[in-house]
Backbone as a printed PyTorch tensor [residue, N CA C, xyz], in Angstrom:
tensor([[[ 29.5740,  -3.6120,  -2.3370],
         [ 29.3500,  -2.7690,  -1.1620],
         [ 30.2160,  -1.5200,  -1.3080]],

        [[ 31.4260,  -1.6370,  -1.8510],
         [ 32.2230,  -0.4840,  -2.0220],
         [ 31.5890,   0.6280,  -2.9750]],

        [[ 30.8630,   0.1290,  -3.9770],
         [ 30.1800,   1.0620,  -4.8730],
         [ 29.1510,   1.9360,  -4.0830]],

        [[ 28.5210,   1.2880,  -3.1270],
         [ 27.5330,   2.0040,  -2.3030],
         [ 28.2390,   3.0480,  -1.4840]],

        [[ 29.3800,   2.6390,  -0.8870],
         [ 30.1390,   3.5570,  -0.0690],
         [ 30.7110,   4.7410,  -0.9480]],

        [[ 31.1290,   4.4210,  -2.1700],
         [ 31.6150,   5.5140,  -3.0050],
         [ 30.5700,   6.5050,  -3.3030]],

        [[ 29.3870,   6.0040,  -3.6460],
         [ 28.2490,   6.8860,  -3.8980],
         [ 27.8670,   7.7710,  -2.7170]],

        [[ 27.9220,   7.1470,  -1.4740],
         [ 27.6180,   7.8370,  -0.2890],
         [ 28.7230,   8.9620,  -0.0270]],

        [[ 29.9210,   8.6900,  -0.3940],
         [ 30.9900,   9.6310,  -0.1590],
         [ 30.8920,  10.8120,  -1.1640]],

        [[ 30.2780,  10.5810,  -2.3050],
         [ 30.1730,  11.5980,  -3.3180],
         [ 28.9530,  12.5630,  -3.0170]],

        [[ 28.1680,  12.2290,  -2.0680],
         [ 27.0380,  13.1480,  -1.7210],
         [ 27.5560,  14.4630,  -1.2970]],

        [[ 26.8860,  15.5220,  -1.6310],
         [ 27.2080,  16.8930,  -1.2980],
         [ 26.5230,  17.2460,   0.0000]],

        [[ 27.0920,  16.7350,   1.1640],
         [ 26.4720,  16.9690,   2.4110],
         [ 27.6390,  17.0110,   3.4780]],

        [[ 27.3670,  17.7090,   4.5430],
         [ 28.3450,  17.8360,   5.6090],
         [ 28.2530,  16.5470,   6.4990]],

        [[ 29.2880,  16.4290,   7.3210],
         [ 29.3070,  15.3130,   8.2610],
         [ 28.0350,  15.3590,   9.1090]],

        [[ 27.6880,  16.5520,   9.6380],
         [ 26.5460,  16.6380,  10.5100],
         [ 25.2480,  16.1790,   9.7600]],

        [[ 25.1190,  16.5640,   8.4470],
         [ 23.9220,  16.1690,   7.7520],
         [ 23.8660,  14.6230,   7.5420]],

        [[ 25.0010,  14.0480,   7.2680],
         [ 25.1100,  12.6140,   7.0740],
         [ 24.7820,  11.9130,   8.3920]],

        [[ 25.2590,  12.3540,   9.5180],
         [ 24.9120,  11.7650,  10.8130],
         [ 23.3670,  11.9550,  11.0620]],

        [[ 22.8550,  13.0610,  10.7590],
         [ 21.4510,  13.3860,  10.9820],
         [ 20.5890,  12.3710,  10.0920]],

        [[ 20.9840,  12.1390,   8.8060],
         [ 20.2680,  11.2790,   7.9330],
         [ 20.3190,   9.8770,   8.5120]],

        [[ 21.3890,   9.3530,   8.9660],
         [ 21.4760,   8.0160,   9.5210],
         [ 20.6910,   7.9040,  10.8340]],

        [[ 20.6770,   8.9770,  11.6650],
         [ 19.9960,   9.0700,  12.8830],
         [ 18.4700,   8.9160,  12.6000]],

        [[ 18.0130,   9.7340,  11.6570],
         [ 16.5630,   9.6590,  11.3040],
         [ 16.1560,   8.3850,  10.8020]],

        [[ 16.9900,   7.6560,   9.9980],
         [ 16.6480,   6.3450,   9.5030],
         [ 16.6160,   5.3530,  10.5880]],

        [[ 17.5170,   5.5000,  11.5850],
         [ 17.5340,   4.5580,  12.6620],
         [ 16.2750,   4.7290,  13.5540]],

        [[ 15.8680,   5.9780,  13.7970],
         [ 14.6250,   6.1610,  14.6470],
         [ 13.4220,   5.5990,  13.8170]],

        [[ 13.3740,   5.8310,  12.5630],
         [ 12.2340,   5.2890,  11.7230],
         [ 12.1210,   3.7860,  11.8020]],

        [[ 13.2870,   3.1330,  11.7640],
         [ 13.2990,   1.6730,  11.7840],
         [ 12.9170,   1.1960,  13.1610]],

        [[ 13.3560,   1.8940,  14.2180],
         [ 13.0020,   1.5760,  15.6110],
         [ 11.4940,   1.7040,  15.7930]],

        [[ 10.9150,   2.7970,  15.2820],
         [  9.4820,   3.0160,  15.4220],
         [  8.6920,   1.9260,  14.6340]],

        [[  9.1820,   1.5520,  13.5010],
         [  8.5130,   0.5460,  12.7140],
         [  8.6350,  -0.7870,  13.4340]],

        [[  9.7210,  -1.1100,  13.9930],
         [  9.8820,  -2.3330,  14.7890],
         [  8.8450,  -2.3920,  15.8710]],

        [[  8.6440,  -1.2320,  16.5390],
         [  7.6660,  -1.1750,  17.6720],
         [  6.3020,  -1.3610,  17.1970]],

        [[  5.8910,  -0.7630,  16.0810],
         [  4.5540,  -0.9720,  15.5320],
         [  4.3590,  -2.3980,  15.1420]],

        [[  5.3170,  -2.9870,  14.3980],
         [  5.2000,  -4.3960,  13.9270],
         [  5.0990,  -5.3080,  15.1760]],

        [[  5.8480,  -5.0510,  16.2040],
         [  5.7760,  -5.9050,  17.3490],
         [  4.4560,  -5.8970,  18.0470]],

        [[  3.8330,  -4.7230,  18.0850],
         [  2.4820,  -4.5700,  18.7070],
         [  1.4640,  -5.2590,  17.8120]],

        [[  1.5940,  -5.0760,  16.4870],
         [  0.6710,  -5.7300,  15.5540],
         [  0.7690,  -7.2490,  15.6290]],

        [[  1.9760,  -7.7440,  15.7150],
         [  2.1780,  -9.2170,  15.8650],
         [  1.5490,  -9.6890,  17.1650]],

        [[  1.6490,  -8.9940,  18.2730],
         [  1.0630,  -9.4340,  19.5430],
         [ -0.5090,  -9.3720,  19.4190]],

        [[ -0.9690,  -8.3260,  18.7420],
         [ -2.4860,  -8.2590,  18.6090],
         [ -3.0050,  -9.3710,  17.7750]],

        [[ -2.3380,  -9.6690,  16.6220],
         [ -2.8180, -10.7530,  15.7760],
         [ -2.7450, -12.1230,  16.4930]],

        [[ -1.6450, -12.2980,  17.2570],
         [ -1.4930, -13.5180,  17.9800],
         [ -2.5750, -13.6810,  19.0370]],

        [[ -2.8860, -12.6010,  19.6950],
         [ -3.9880, -12.6720,  20.7210],
         [ -5.3960, -12.9340,  20.1270]],

        [[ -5.6150, -12.2950,  18.9330],
         [ -6.9200, -12.6040,  18.2140],
         [ -6.9390, -13.9870,  17.7390]],

        [[ -5.8620, -14.5170,  17.2010],
         [ -5.8180, -15.8810,  16.7240],
         [ -6.0930, -16.9040,  17.8800]],

        [[ -5.3920, -16.6240,  19.0290],
         [ -5.6090, -17.5030,  20.1720],
         [ -7.0340, -17.4270,  20.7480]],

        [[ -7.5640, -16.2440,  20.7120],
         [ -8.9320, -16.0040,  21.1860],
         [ -9.9680, -16.7150,  20.3250]],

        [[ -9.7110, -16.6500,  19.0080],
         [-10.5850, -17.3400,  17.9880],
         [-10.3940, -18.8160,  18.1310]],

        [[ -9.2240, -19.3400,  18.2740],
         [ -9.0030, -20.7670,  18.4060],
         [ -9.6600, -21.3300,  19.6180]],

        [[ -9.5050, -20.5420,  20.6830],
         [-10.1150, -20.9610,  22.0770],
         [-11.5530, -21.0110,  22.0060]],

        [[-12.2160, -20.0300,  21.2910],
         [-13.6270, -19.9590,  21.2860],
         [-14.2730, -21.0770,  20.5190]],

        [[-13.4680, -21.7120,  19.5560],
         [-13.9200, -22.7820,  18.6920],
         [-13.7940, -24.1790,  19.3330]],

        [[-13.1730, -24.2150,  20.5440],
         [-12.9160, -25.4950,  21.2090],
         [-13.8770, -25.5500,  22.4550]],

        [[-14.2100, -26.7980,  22.7970],
         [-14.9570, -26.9490,  24.0480],
         [-14.0010, -26.7920,  25.2280]],

        [[-14.5680, -26.3230,  26.3200],
         [-13.7180, -26.1770,  27.5020],
         [-13.1580, -27.5890,  27.9940]],

        [[-12.0450, -27.5090,  28.4890],
         [-11.4110, -28.7130,  29.0270],
         [-12.0900, -29.1510,  30.3170]],

        [[-12.3640, -30.4450,  30.5160],
         [-12.9790, -31.0130,  31.6780],
         [-11.9220, -31.2160,  32.7810]],

        [[-12.1400, -30.5550,  33.8410],
         [-11.2020, -30.6690,  35.0100],
         [-11.8870, -31.5420,  36.0770]],

        [[-11.1310, -32.3830,  36.6310],
         [-11.7660, -33.2540,  37.5660],
         [-11.0380, -33.6410,  38.7460]]])
């Protein structure tokens, strides 16, 4: 882990640029998480709908 930190410290960038780079990465990860969450919900809904359509309705009495 220290090797990674050393390489990061050797970059030729200002503190502001480093903060911006980490902020951009954080936003990208947050957006990706949102998209994956919506996709997971959609797939779950479709799987439930498909499973439900293959079964006979429950008899209520």
